[in-house]
Amino acid sequence: MRTSDRKNKRKIGLVISILVLLAVIVYLIGSYVNRYNERQFNQDLAEEVRMETVYATEVSEPDVIEENEEEIAEEPESEIEAVSVDVPIDFETLWEINEDVHAWLSIPGMDLEYPILQSDESDVWQEFYLNHTIERVPSEAGSIFTQHYNAKDFFDQVTFVYGHDMADGSMFGRLRNFWSADFMAAHPYIVIYTPTNIFTYEIFAAVTYDDYHILYYTDFENADEFQAFLDNIRNFRSLNRLWNEAVEVSTNDRLLILSTCVDRSDHRLLVGAVLVDEQ
């Protein structure tokens, strides 16, 4: 081969390498910009739909009737009317974006606030929102979602909520922090808002577990199967597990399980919480 041919091939190879490198850089920049925009959208959405609990108190003075002391005694000193917003989430605004929103998830102290969606698609796993935003736009981060194996009202015995473990900490990317006893003690509750109720759950476990579809293979209405699940996640052999013995859990309780991926593709991180208050 002539020297000039070798030089031309090296030049072509160099050009191709540069083009590939540029393509990778463009992809990474585009991915970063998309993730930044999605995070900003979620933050703005949380601020928009979060309503403070408002107490409106109106005090009206009674009419004074000097002539009749009995009427004065029977008349109340004041009439106080308290009006409260029971569910401080503006679901109307959320439904304008997507009617698949059925709840709102909040972990106090973590700045973790997301809408929860459930698709009406007919496939067995219902994972549309695994890779789509609330605006139904394709996204590697996806959304926080449930599947049709659970009712949307959170009255099932055990409700699973799914989300990605994102490296930037968004979605369920910070659930790994619950492997720390100090972190769990500092962030003990999960709050679920639905259009009609507020459910408060106390976290009792953060464990790595098998990656099988628990709702598909477990009948939680069966006390024996329910107990077997509790025993399995409690005794599952893993370096990454924490069980808070101070929180009582039984098959009579209603549970919330947050589920996300971990480094091993055949395992999941489950953060379990038990219902302690319902409004």
PDB file of C-alpha atoms in Angstrom:
ATOM      1  CA  MET A   1       0.000   0.000   0.000  1.00  0.00           C
ATOM      2  CA  ARG A   2       1.287   3.369  -0.912  1.00  0.00           C
ATOM      3  CA  THR A   3       2.155   5.907   1.773  1.00  0.00           C
ATOM      4  CA  SER A   4      -0.432   8.353   0.421  1.00  0.00           C
ATOM      5  CA  ASP A   5      -3.182   5.723   0.720  1.00  0.00           C
ATOM      6  CA  ARG A   6      -2.244   5.026   4.335  1.00  0.00           C
ATOM      7  CA  LYS A   7      -2.312   8.733   5.115  1.00  0.00           C
ATOM      8  CA  ASN A   8      -5.720   9.113   3.487  1.00  0.00           C
ATOM      9  CA  LYS A   9      -7.110   6.201   5.517  1.00  0.00           C
ATOM     10  CA  ARG A  10      -5.724   7.674   8.716  1.00  0.00           C
ATOM     11  CA  LYS A  11      -7.322  11.011   7.848  1.00  0.00           C
ATOM     12  CA  ILE A  12     -10.648   9.343   7.117  1.00  0.00           C
ATOM     13  CA  GLY A  13     -10.424   7.396  10.378  1.00  0.00           C
ATOM     14  CA  LEU A  14      -9.610  10.580  12.264  1.00  0.00           C
ATOM     15  CA  VAL A  15     -12.542  12.416  10.687  1.00  0.00           C
ATOM     16  CA  ILE A  16     -14.903   9.563  11.542  1.00  0.00           C
ATOM     17  CA  SER A  17     -13.647   9.499  15.154  1.00  0.00           C
ATOM     18  CA  ILE A  18     -14.149  13.256  15.462  1.00  0.00           C
ATOM     19  CA  LEU A  19     -17.673  12.993  14.037  1.00  0.00           C
ATOM     20  CA  VAL A  20     -18.528  10.178  16.430  1.00  0.00           C
ATOM     21  CA  LEU A  21     -17.130  12.184  19.345  1.00  0.00           C
ATOM     22  CA  LEU A  22     -19.135  15.237  18.295  1.00  0.00           C
ATOM     23  CA  ALA A  23     -22.281  13.127  17.991  1.00  0.00           C
ATOM     24  CA  VAL A  24     -21.737  11.753  21.521  1.00  0.00           C
ATOM     25  CA  ILE A  25     -21.160  15.270  22.878  1.00  0.00           C
ATOM     26  CA  VAL A  26     -24.309  16.560  21.163  1.00  0.00           C
ATOM     27  CA  TYR A  27     -26.298  13.624  22.554  1.00  0.00           C
ATOM     28  CA  LEU A  28     -24.986  14.173  26.083  1.00  0.00           C
ATOM     29  CA  ILE A  29     -25.688  17.888  25.940  1.00  0.00           C
ATOM     30  CA  GLY A  30     -29.173  17.254  24.593  1.00  0.00           C
ATOM     31  CA  SER A  31     -29.836  14.649  27.277  1.00  0.00           C
ATOM     32  CA  TYR A  32     -28.620  17.011  29.991  1.00  0.00           C
ATOM     33  CA  VAL A  33     -30.784  19.856  28.695  1.00  0.00           C
ATOM     34  CA  ASN A  34     -33.834  17.581  28.517  1.00  0.00           C
ATOM     35  CA  ARG A  35     -33.302  16.313  32.058  1.00  0.00           C
ATOM     36  CA  TYR A  36     -32.777  19.861  33.334  1.00  0.00           C
ATOM     37  CA  ASN A  37     -35.991  21.015  31.650  1.00  0.00           C
ATOM     38  CA  GLU A  38     -37.914  18.040  33.054  1.00  0.00           C
ATOM     39  CA  ARG A  39     -36.634  18.677  36.582  1.00  0.00           C
ATOM     40  CA  GLN A  40     -37.511  22.360  36.294  1.00  0.00           C
ATOM     41  CA  PHE A  41     -40.970  21.496  34.985  1.00  0.00           C
ATOM     42  CA  ASN A  42     -41.582  19.145  37.912  1.00  0.00           C
ATOM     43  CA  GLN A  43     -40.413  21.756  40.413  1.00  0.00           C
ATOM     44  CA  ASP A  44     -42.618  24.424  38.857  1.00  0.00           C
ATOM     45  CA  LEU A  45     -45.564  22.017  38.767  1.00  0.00           C
ATOM     46  CA  ALA A  46     -45.166  21.202  42.463  1.00  0.00           C
ATOM     47  CA  GLU A  47     -45.177  24.901  43.314  1.00  0.00           C
ATOM     48  CA  GLU A  48     -48.207  25.520  41.116  1.00  0.00           C
ATOM     49  CA  VAL A  49     -50.475  22.780  42.434  1.00  0.00           C
ATOM     50  CA  ARG A  50     -49.414  22.885  46.107  1.00  0.00           C
ATOM     51  CA  MET A  51     -52.000  24.862  48.063  1.00  0.00           C
ATOM     52  CA  GLU A  52     -51.548  25.844  51.695  1.00  0.00           C
ATOM     53  CA  THR A  53     -54.259  24.664  54.070  1.00  0.00           C
ATOM     54  CA  VAL A  54     -56.403  27.739  54.549  1.00  0.00           C
ATOM     55  CA  TYR A  55     -58.487  28.473  57.611  1.00  0.00           C
ATOM     56  CA  ALA A  56     -61.000  31.281  57.116  1.00  0.00           C
ATOM     57  CA  THR A  57     -62.500  32.532  60.342  1.00  0.00           C
ATOM     58  CA  GLU A  58     -65.426  34.898  60.352  1.00  0.00           C
ATOM     59  CA  VAL A  59     -66.583  36.375  63.649  1.00  0.00           C
ATOM     60  CA  SER A  60     -69.918  38.152  63.876  1.00  0.00           C
ATOM     61  CA  GLU A  61     -71.010  39.955  67.004  1.00  0.00           C
ATOM     62  CA  PRO A  62     -74.510  39.029  68.269  1.00  0.00           C
ATOM     63  CA  ASP A  63     -77.209  41.626  68.587  1.00  0.00           C
ATOM     64  CA  VAL A  64     -77.447  42.966  72.132  1.00  0.00           C
ATOM     65  CA  ILE A  65     -80.969  43.048  73.565  1.00  0.00           C
ATOM     66  CA  GLU A  66     -80.799  44.904  76.835  1.00  0.00           C
ATOM     67  CA  GLU A  67     -84.477  44.446  77.645  1.00  0.00           C
ATOM     68  CA  ASN A  68     -84.348  40.668  77.785  1.00  0.00           C
ATOM     69  CA  GLU A  69     -81.529  39.154  79.807  1.00  0.00           C
ATOM     70  CA  GLU A  70     -82.644  35.599  78.942  1.00  0.00           C
ATOM     71  CA  GLU A  71     -82.254  36.249  75.251  1.00  0.00           C
ATOM     72  CA  ILE A  72     -78.821  37.690  75.911  1.00  0.00           C
ATOM     73  CA  ALA A  73     -77.846  34.590  77.863  1.00  0.00           C
ATOM     74  CA  GLU A  74     -79.060  32.273  75.128  1.00  0.00           C
ATOM     75  CA  GLU A  75     -77.316  34.186  72.357  1.00  0.00           C
ATOM     76  CA  PRO A  76     -73.785  32.876  71.683  1.00  0.00           C
ATOM     77  CA  GLU A  77     -70.925  35.250  72.326  1.00  0.00           C
ATOM     78  CA  SER A  78     -69.724  34.829  68.755  1.00  0.00           C
ATOM     79  CA  GLU A  79     -70.276  32.638  65.754  1.00  0.00           C
ATOM     80  CA  ILE A  80     -67.077  31.110  64.377  1.00  0.00           C
ATOM     81  CA  GLU A  81     -67.082  29.338  61.077  1.00  0.00           C
ATOM     82  CA  ALA A  82     -63.914  27.451  60.095  1.00  0.00           C
ATOM     83  CA  VAL A  83     -63.443  26.476  56.491  1.00  0.00           C
ATOM     84  CA  SER A  84     -60.479  24.280  55.567  1.00  0.00           C
ATOM     85  CA  VAL A  85     -59.021  22.931  52.369  1.00  0.00           C
ATOM     86  CA  ASP A  86     -58.720  19.235  53.203  1.00  0.00           C
ATOM     87  CA  VAL A  87     -56.596  18.221  50.220  1.00  0.00           C
ATOM     88  CA  PRO A  88     -53.995  20.906  49.460  1.00  0.00           C
ATOM     89  CA  ILE A  89     -53.340  19.755  45.901  1.00  0.00           C
ATOM     90  CA  ASP A  90     -54.917  21.412  42.873  1.00  0.00           C
ATOM     91  CA  PHE A  91     -55.981  18.295  40.979  1.00  0.00           C
ATOM     92  CA  GLU A  92     -57.975  20.363  38.495  1.00  0.00           C
ATOM     93  CA  THR A  93     -54.732  21.887  37.219  1.00  0.00           C
ATOM     94  CA  LEU A  94     -53.123  18.444  37.040  1.00  0.00           C
ATOM     95  CA  TRP A  95     -56.069  17.003  35.111  1.00  0.00           C
ATOM     96  CA  GLU A  96     -55.774  19.806  32.568  1.00  0.00           C
ATOM     97  CA  ILE A  97     -52.328  18.389  31.793  1.00  0.00           C
ATOM     98  CA  ASN A  98     -53.236  14.707  32.025  1.00  0.00           C
ATOM     99  CA  GLU A  99     -56.364  12.971  33.304  1.00  0.00           C
ATOM    100  CA  ASP A 100     -54.285   9.915  34.236  1.00  0.00           C
ATOM    101  CA  VAL A 101     -53.105  11.715  37.390  1.00  0.00           C
ATOM    102  CA  HIS A 102     -54.873  10.115  40.355  1.00  0.00           C
ATOM    103  CA  ALA A 103     -52.706  11.063  43.360  1.00  0.00           C
ATOM    104  CA  TRP A 104     -49.812  13.145  44.618  1.00  0.00           C
ATOM    105  CA  LEU A 105     -46.763  11.800  46.463  1.00  0.00           C
ATOM    106  CA  SER A 106     -44.810  13.769  49.060  1.00  0.00           C
ATOM    107  CA  ILE A 107     -41.954  12.819  51.399  1.00  0.00           C
ATOM    108  CA  PRO A 108     -41.709  15.691  53.894  1.00  0.00           C
ATOM    109  CA  GLY A 109     -38.218  17.080  54.365  1.00  0.00           C
ATOM    110  CA  MET A 110     -36.868  15.540  51.142  1.00  0.00           C
ATOM    111  CA  ASP A 111     -38.353  18.012  48.677  1.00  0.00           C
ATOM    112  CA  LEU A 112     -39.714  14.937  46.873  1.00  0.00           C
ATOM    113  CA  GLU A 113     -43.083  15.801  45.329  1.00  0.00           C
ATOM    114  CA  TYR A 114     -44.575  14.182  42.243  1.00  0.00           C
ATOM    115  CA  PRO A 115     -47.927  13.413  40.665  1.00  0.00           C
ATOM    116  CA  ILE A 116     -48.809   9.729  40.463  1.00  0.00           C
ATOM    117  CA  LEU A 117     -50.254   8.470  37.188  1.00  0.00           C
ATOM    118  CA  GLN A 118     -51.931   5.282  36.050  1.00  0.00           C
ATOM    119  CA  SER A 119     -52.297   4.439  32.385  1.00  0.00           C
ATOM    120  CA  ASP A 120     -55.479   2.952  30.960  1.00  0.00           C
ATOM    121  CA  GLU A 121     -53.522   0.893  28.437  1.00  0.00           C
ATOM    122  CA  SER A 122     -54.413  -2.778  28.211  1.00  0.00           C
ATOM    123  CA  ASP A 123     -50.980  -4.477  28.207  1.00  0.00           C
ATOM    124  CA  VAL A 124     -50.207  -6.664  31.219  1.00  0.00           C
ATOM    125  CA  TRP A 125     -47.458  -4.526  32.775  1.00  0.00           C
ATOM    126  CA  GLN A 126     -48.874  -1.059  32.067  1.00  0.00           C
ATOM    127  CA  GLU A 127     -45.496   0.643  31.870  1.00  0.00           C
ATOM    128  CA  PHE A 128     -46.352   3.582  29.619  1.00  0.00           C
ATOM    129  CA  TYR A 129     -45.257   6.047  32.294  1.00  0.00           C
ATOM    130  CA  LEU A 130     -42.016   4.191  32.846  1.00  0.00           C
ATOM    131  CA  ASN A 131     -40.662   6.235  29.948  1.00  0.00           C
ATOM    132  CA  HIS A 132     -43.164   9.071  29.458  1.00  0.00           C
ATOM    133  CA  THR A 133     -43.692  12.328  31.332  1.00  0.00           C
ATOM    134  CA  ILE A 134     -46.983  13.647  32.673  1.00  0.00           C
ATOM    135  CA  GLU A 135     -47.279  15.434  29.332  1.00  0.00           C
ATOM    136  CA  ARG A 136     -46.998  12.041  27.585  1.00  0.00           C
ATOM    137  CA  VAL A 137     -43.629  13.003  26.100  1.00  0.00           C
ATOM    138  CA  PRO A 138     -41.048  10.191  25.783  1.00  0.00           C
ATOM    139  CA  SER A 139     -38.425  10.485  28.526  1.00  0.00           C
ATOM    140  CA  GLU A 140     -35.824   8.213  30.079  1.00  0.00           C
ATOM    141  CA  ALA A 141     -36.834   9.518  33.519  1.00  0.00           C
ATOM    142  CA  GLY A 142     -40.513   8.700  32.990  1.00  0.00           C
ATOM    143  CA  SER A 143     -43.005   9.474  35.753  1.00  0.00           C
ATOM    144  CA  ILE A 144     -44.089   8.152  39.119  1.00  0.00           C
ATOM    145  CA  PHE A 145     -46.886   5.654  38.464  1.00  0.00           C
ATOM    146  CA  THR A 146     -49.056   2.764  39.608  1.00  0.00           C
ATOM    147  CA  GLN A 147     -50.475  -0.140  37.621  1.00  0.00           C
ATOM    148  CA  HIS A 148     -54.033  -1.376  37.260  1.00  0.00           C
ATOM    149  CA  TYR A 149     -53.323  -4.173  39.756  1.00  0.00           C
ATOM    150  CA  ASN A 150     -53.956  -1.428  42.289  1.00  0.00           C
ATOM    151  CA  ALA A 151     -57.057   0.732  42.635  1.00  0.00           C
ATOM    152  CA  LYS A 152     -56.426   4.446  42.287  1.00  0.00           C
ATOM    153  CA  ASP A 153     -57.919   5.333  45.677  1.00  0.00           C
ATOM    154  CA  PHE A 154     -55.137   3.730  47.831  1.00  0.00           C
ATOM    155  CA  PHE A 155     -57.607   1.587  49.748  1.00  0.00           C
ATOM    156  CA  ASP A 156     -55.962  -1.672  48.631  1.00  0.00           C
ATOM    157  CA  GLN A 157     -54.204  -3.755  51.259  1.00  0.00           C
ATOM    158  CA  VAL A 158     -50.856  -3.037  49.574  1.00  0.00           C
ATOM    159  CA  THR A 159     -50.268  -0.343  46.959  1.00  0.00           C
ATOM    160  CA  PHE A 160     -47.088  -0.255  44.867  1.00  0.00           C
ATOM    161  CA  VAL A 161     -45.779   2.995  43.392  1.00  0.00           C
ATOM    162  CA  TYR A 162     -43.004   2.816  40.787  1.00  0.00           C
ATOM    163  CA  GLY A 163     -40.348   5.254  39.621  1.00  0.00           C
ATOM    164  CA  HIS A 164     -36.853   5.367  38.125  1.00  0.00           C
ATOM    165  CA  ASP A 165     -33.687   5.557  40.192  1.00  0.00           C
ATOM    166  CA  MET A 166     -32.236   8.580  38.378  1.00  0.00           C
ATOM    167  CA  ALA A 167     -28.547   9.408  38.856  1.00  0.00           C
ATOM    168  CA  ASP A 168     -29.352  13.110  39.292  1.00  0.00           C
ATOM    169  CA  GLY A 169     -31.534  12.301  42.306  1.00  0.00           C
ATOM    170  CA  SER A 170     -34.843  13.011  40.614  1.00  0.00           C
ATOM    171  CA  MET A 171     -37.823  10.664  40.644  1.00  0.00           C
ATOM    172  CA  PHE A 172     -36.872   7.864  43.094  1.00  0.00           C
ATOM    173  CA  GLY A 173     -33.141   8.557  42.787  1.00  0.00           C
ATOM    174  CA  ARG A 174     -32.810   9.419  46.490  1.00  0.00           C
ATOM    175  CA  LEU A 175     -34.649   6.446  47.967  1.00  0.00           C
ATOM    176  CA  ARG A 176     -31.263   4.773  48.545  1.00  0.00           C
ATOM    177  CA  ASN A 177     -30.797   7.252  51.394  1.00  0.00           C
ATOM    178  CA  PHE A 178     -33.286   5.191  53.407  1.00  0.00           C
ATOM    179  CA  TRP A 179     -30.644   2.514  53.850  1.00  0.00           C
ATOM    180  CA  SER A 180     -29.327   4.889  56.517  1.00  0.00           C
ATOM    181  CA  ALA A 181     -31.049   4.625  59.913  1.00  0.00           C
ATOM    182  CA  ASP A 182     -30.341   8.297  60.615  1.00  0.00           C
ATOM    183  CA  PHE A 183     -31.921   9.363  57.335  1.00  0.00           C
ATOM    184  CA  MET A 184     -34.985   7.188  57.897  1.00  0.00           C
ATOM    185  CA  ALA A 185     -35.396   8.641  61.398  1.00  0.00           C
ATOM    186  CA  ALA A 186     -35.185  12.164  59.975  1.00  0.00           C
ATOM    187  CA  HIS A 187     -37.692  11.421  57.181  1.00  0.00           C
ATOM    188  CA  PRO A 188     -40.127   8.912  58.689  1.00  0.00           C
ATOM    189  CA  TYR A 189     -43.291   9.667  56.705  1.00  0.00           C
ATOM    190  CA  ILE A 190     -44.735   9.472  53.222  1.00  0.00           C
ATOM    191  CA  VAL A 191     -47.900  11.404  52.421  1.00  0.00           C
ATOM    192  CA  ILE A 192     -50.270  10.468  49.614  1.00  0.00           C
ATOM    193  CA  TYR A 193     -52.905  12.954  48.508  1.00  0.00           C
ATOM    194  CA  THR A 194     -55.867  11.862  46.423  1.00  0.00           C
ATOM    195  CA  PRO A 195     -58.737  14.120  45.315  1.00  0.00           C
ATOM    196  CA  THR A 196     -60.704  13.026  48.401  1.00  0.00           C
ATOM    197  CA  ASN A 197     -58.213  11.815  51.020  1.00  0.00           C
ATOM    198  CA  ILE A 198     -54.879  12.362  52.715  1.00  0.00           C
ATOM    199  CA  PHE A 199     -52.985   9.214  53.718  1.00  0.00           C
ATOM    200  CA  THR A 200     -49.925   9.346  55.966  1.00  0.00           C
ATOM    201  CA  TYR A 201     -47.613   6.336  56.090  1.00  0.00           C
ATOM    202  CA  GLU A 202     -44.692   5.645  58.417  1.00  0.00           C
ATOM    203  CA  ILE A 203     -41.649   4.057  56.797  1.00  0.00           C
ATOM    204  CA  PHE A 204     -40.620   0.727  58.315  1.00  0.00           C
ATOM    205  CA  ALA A 205     -38.155  -0.712  55.788  1.00  0.00           C
ATOM    206  CA  ALA A 206     -35.796  -0.067  52.899  1.00  0.00           C
ATOM    207  CA  VAL A 207     -34.711  -3.389  51.435  1.00  0.00           C
ATOM    208  CA  THR A 208     -33.244  -4.810  48.248  1.00  0.00           C
ATOM    209  CA  TYR A 209     -35.483  -7.577  46.939  1.00  0.00           C
ATOM    210  CA  ASP A 210     -36.059  -9.864  43.958  1.00  0.00           C
ATOM    211  CA  ASP A 211     -37.185  -8.230  40.740  1.00  0.00           C
ATOM    212  CA  TYR A 212     -40.383 -10.196  40.193  1.00  0.00           C
ATOM    213  CA  HIS A 213     -43.813  -8.618  39.788  1.00  0.00           C
ATOM    214  CA  ILE A 214     -45.042  -8.839  43.364  1.00  0.00           C
ATOM    215  CA  LEU A 215     -48.617  -7.663  42.727  1.00  0.00           C
ATOM    216  CA  TYR A 216     -49.014 -10.113  39.854  1.00  0.00           C
ATOM    217  CA  TYR A 217     -47.892 -13.120  41.908  1.00  0.00           C
ATOM    218  CA  THR A 218     -49.175 -12.224  45.393  1.00  0.00           C
ATOM    219  CA  ASP A 219     -52.748 -12.103  46.670  1.00  0.00           C
ATOM    220  CA  PHE A 220     -52.564  -9.621  49.523  1.00  0.00           C
ATOM    221  CA  GLU A 221     -56.172 -10.339  50.466  1.00  0.00           C
ATOM    222  CA  ASN A 222     -54.873 -13.731  51.572  1.00  0.00           C
ATOM    223  CA  ALA A 223     -53.368 -13.297  55.045  1.00  0.00           C
ATOM    224  CA  ASP A 224     -50.921 -16.170  54.590  1.00  0.00           C
ATOM    225  CA  GLU A 225     -49.546 -14.772  51.337  1.00  0.00           C
ATOM    226  CA  PHE A 226     -49.384 -11.302  52.854  1.00  0.00           C
ATOM    227  CA  GLN A 227     -47.439 -12.605  55.861  1.00  0.00           C
ATOM    228  CA  ALA A 228     -45.126 -14.596  53.589  1.00  0.00           C
ATOM    229  CA  PHE A 229     -44.307 -11.402  51.682  1.00  0.00           C
ATOM    230  CA  LEU A 230     -43.519  -9.546  54.915  1.00  0.00           C
ATOM    231  CA  ASP A 231     -41.315 -12.408  56.093  1.00  0.00           C
ATOM    232  CA  ASN A 232     -39.531 -12.591  52.744  1.00  0.00           C
ATOM    233  CA  ILE A 233     -38.620  -8.925  52.506  1.00  0.00           C
ATOM    234  CA  ARG A 234     -37.620  -8.871  56.171  1.00  0.00           C
ATOM    235  CA  ASN A 235     -35.296 -11.860  55.838  1.00  0.00           C
ATOM    236  CA  PHE A 236     -34.014 -11.299  52.301  1.00  0.00           C
ATOM    237  CA  ARG A 237     -30.237 -11.590  52.278  1.00  0.00           C
ATOM    238  CA  SER A 238     -28.762  -8.316  51.144  1.00  0.00           C
ATOM    239  CA  LEU A 239     -26.138  -5.871  52.330  1.00  0.00           C
ATOM    240  CA  ASN A 240     -28.532  -3.044  51.530  1.00  0.00           C
ATOM    241  CA  ARG A 241     -31.442  -3.440  53.899  1.00  0.00           C
ATOM    242  CA  LEU A 242     -32.863  -1.624  56.895  1.00  0.00           C
ATOM    243  CA  TRP A 243     -35.859  -2.601  59.002  1.00  0.00           C
ATOM    244  CA  ASN A 244     -37.184  -0.278  61.683  1.00  0.00           C
ATOM    245  CA  GLU A 245     -38.207  -2.576  64.526  1.00  0.00           C
ATOM    246  CA  ALA A 246     -39.967   0.303  66.292  1.00  0.00           C
ATOM    247  CA  VAL A 247     -42.683   0.432  63.620  1.00  0.00           C
ATOM    248  CA  GLU A 248     -45.286  -2.303  63.976  1.00  0.00           C
ATOM    249  CA  VAL A 249     -46.501  -3.967  60.786  1.00  0.00           C
ATOM    250  CA  SER A 250     -49.015  -6.773  60.354  1.00  0.00           C
ATOM    251  CA  THR A 251     -51.341  -8.235  57.755  1.00  0.00           C
ATOM    252  CA  ASN A 252     -54.136  -6.115  59.234  1.00  0.00           C
ATOM    253  CA  ASP A 253     -52.383  -2.959  58.061  1.00  0.00           C
ATOM    254  CA  ARG A 254     -52.523  -1.123  54.756  1.00  0.00           C
ATOM    255  CA  LEU A 255     -49.102  -0.668  53.205  1.00  0.00           C
ATOM    256  CA  LEU A 256     -47.478   1.587  50.636  1.00  0.00           C
ATOM    257  CA  ILE A 257     -44.431   0.250  48.786  1.00  0.00           C
ATOM    258  CA  LEU A 258     -42.198   2.538  46.716  1.00  0.00           C
ATOM    259  CA  SER A 259     -40.308   0.464  44.154  1.00  0.00           C
ATOM    260  CA  THR A 260     -37.291   1.438  42.070  1.00  0.00           C
ATOM    261  CA  CYS A 261     -34.334  -0.167  40.325  1.00  0.00           C
ATOM    262  CA  VAL A 262     -30.870  -0.729  41.790  1.00  0.00           C
ATOM    263  CA  ASP A 263     -27.476  -1.563  40.298  1.00  0.00           C
ATOM    264  CA  ARG A 264     -28.376  -5.238  39.809  1.00  0.00           C
ATOM    265  CA  SER A 265     -30.979  -5.700  37.096  1.00  0.00           C
ATOM    266  CA  ASP A 266     -32.527  -8.694  38.908  1.00  0.00           C
ATOM    267  CA  HIS A 267     -33.203  -6.725  42.106  1.00  0.00           C
ATOM    268  CA  ARG A 268     -35.356  -3.808  43.235  1.00  0.00           C
ATOM    269  CA  LEU A 269     -35.238  -1.363  46.107  1.00  0.00           C
ATOM    270  CA  LEU A 270     -38.467  -1.437  48.104  1.00  0.00           C
ATOM    271  CA  VAL A 271     -39.275   1.288  50.622  1.00  0.00           C
ATOM    272  CA  GLY A 272     -42.160   0.026  52.752  1.00  0.00           C
ATOM    273  CA  ALA A 273     -44.480   2.207  54.817  1.00  0.00           C
ATOM    274  CA  VAL A 274     -47.541   1.462  56.943  1.00  0.00           C
ATOM    275  CA  LEU A 275     -50.674   3.614  57.070  1.00  0.00           C
ATOM    276  CA  VAL A 276     -50.815   5.539  60.348  1.00  0.00           C
ATOM    277  CA  ASP A 277     -53.293   8.308  59.572  1.00  0.00           C
ATOM    278  CA  GLU A 278     -56.166   8.760  57.154  1.00  0.00           C
ATOM    279  CA  GLN A 279     -58.235  11.867  56.510  1.00  0.00           C
TER     280      GLN A 279
END
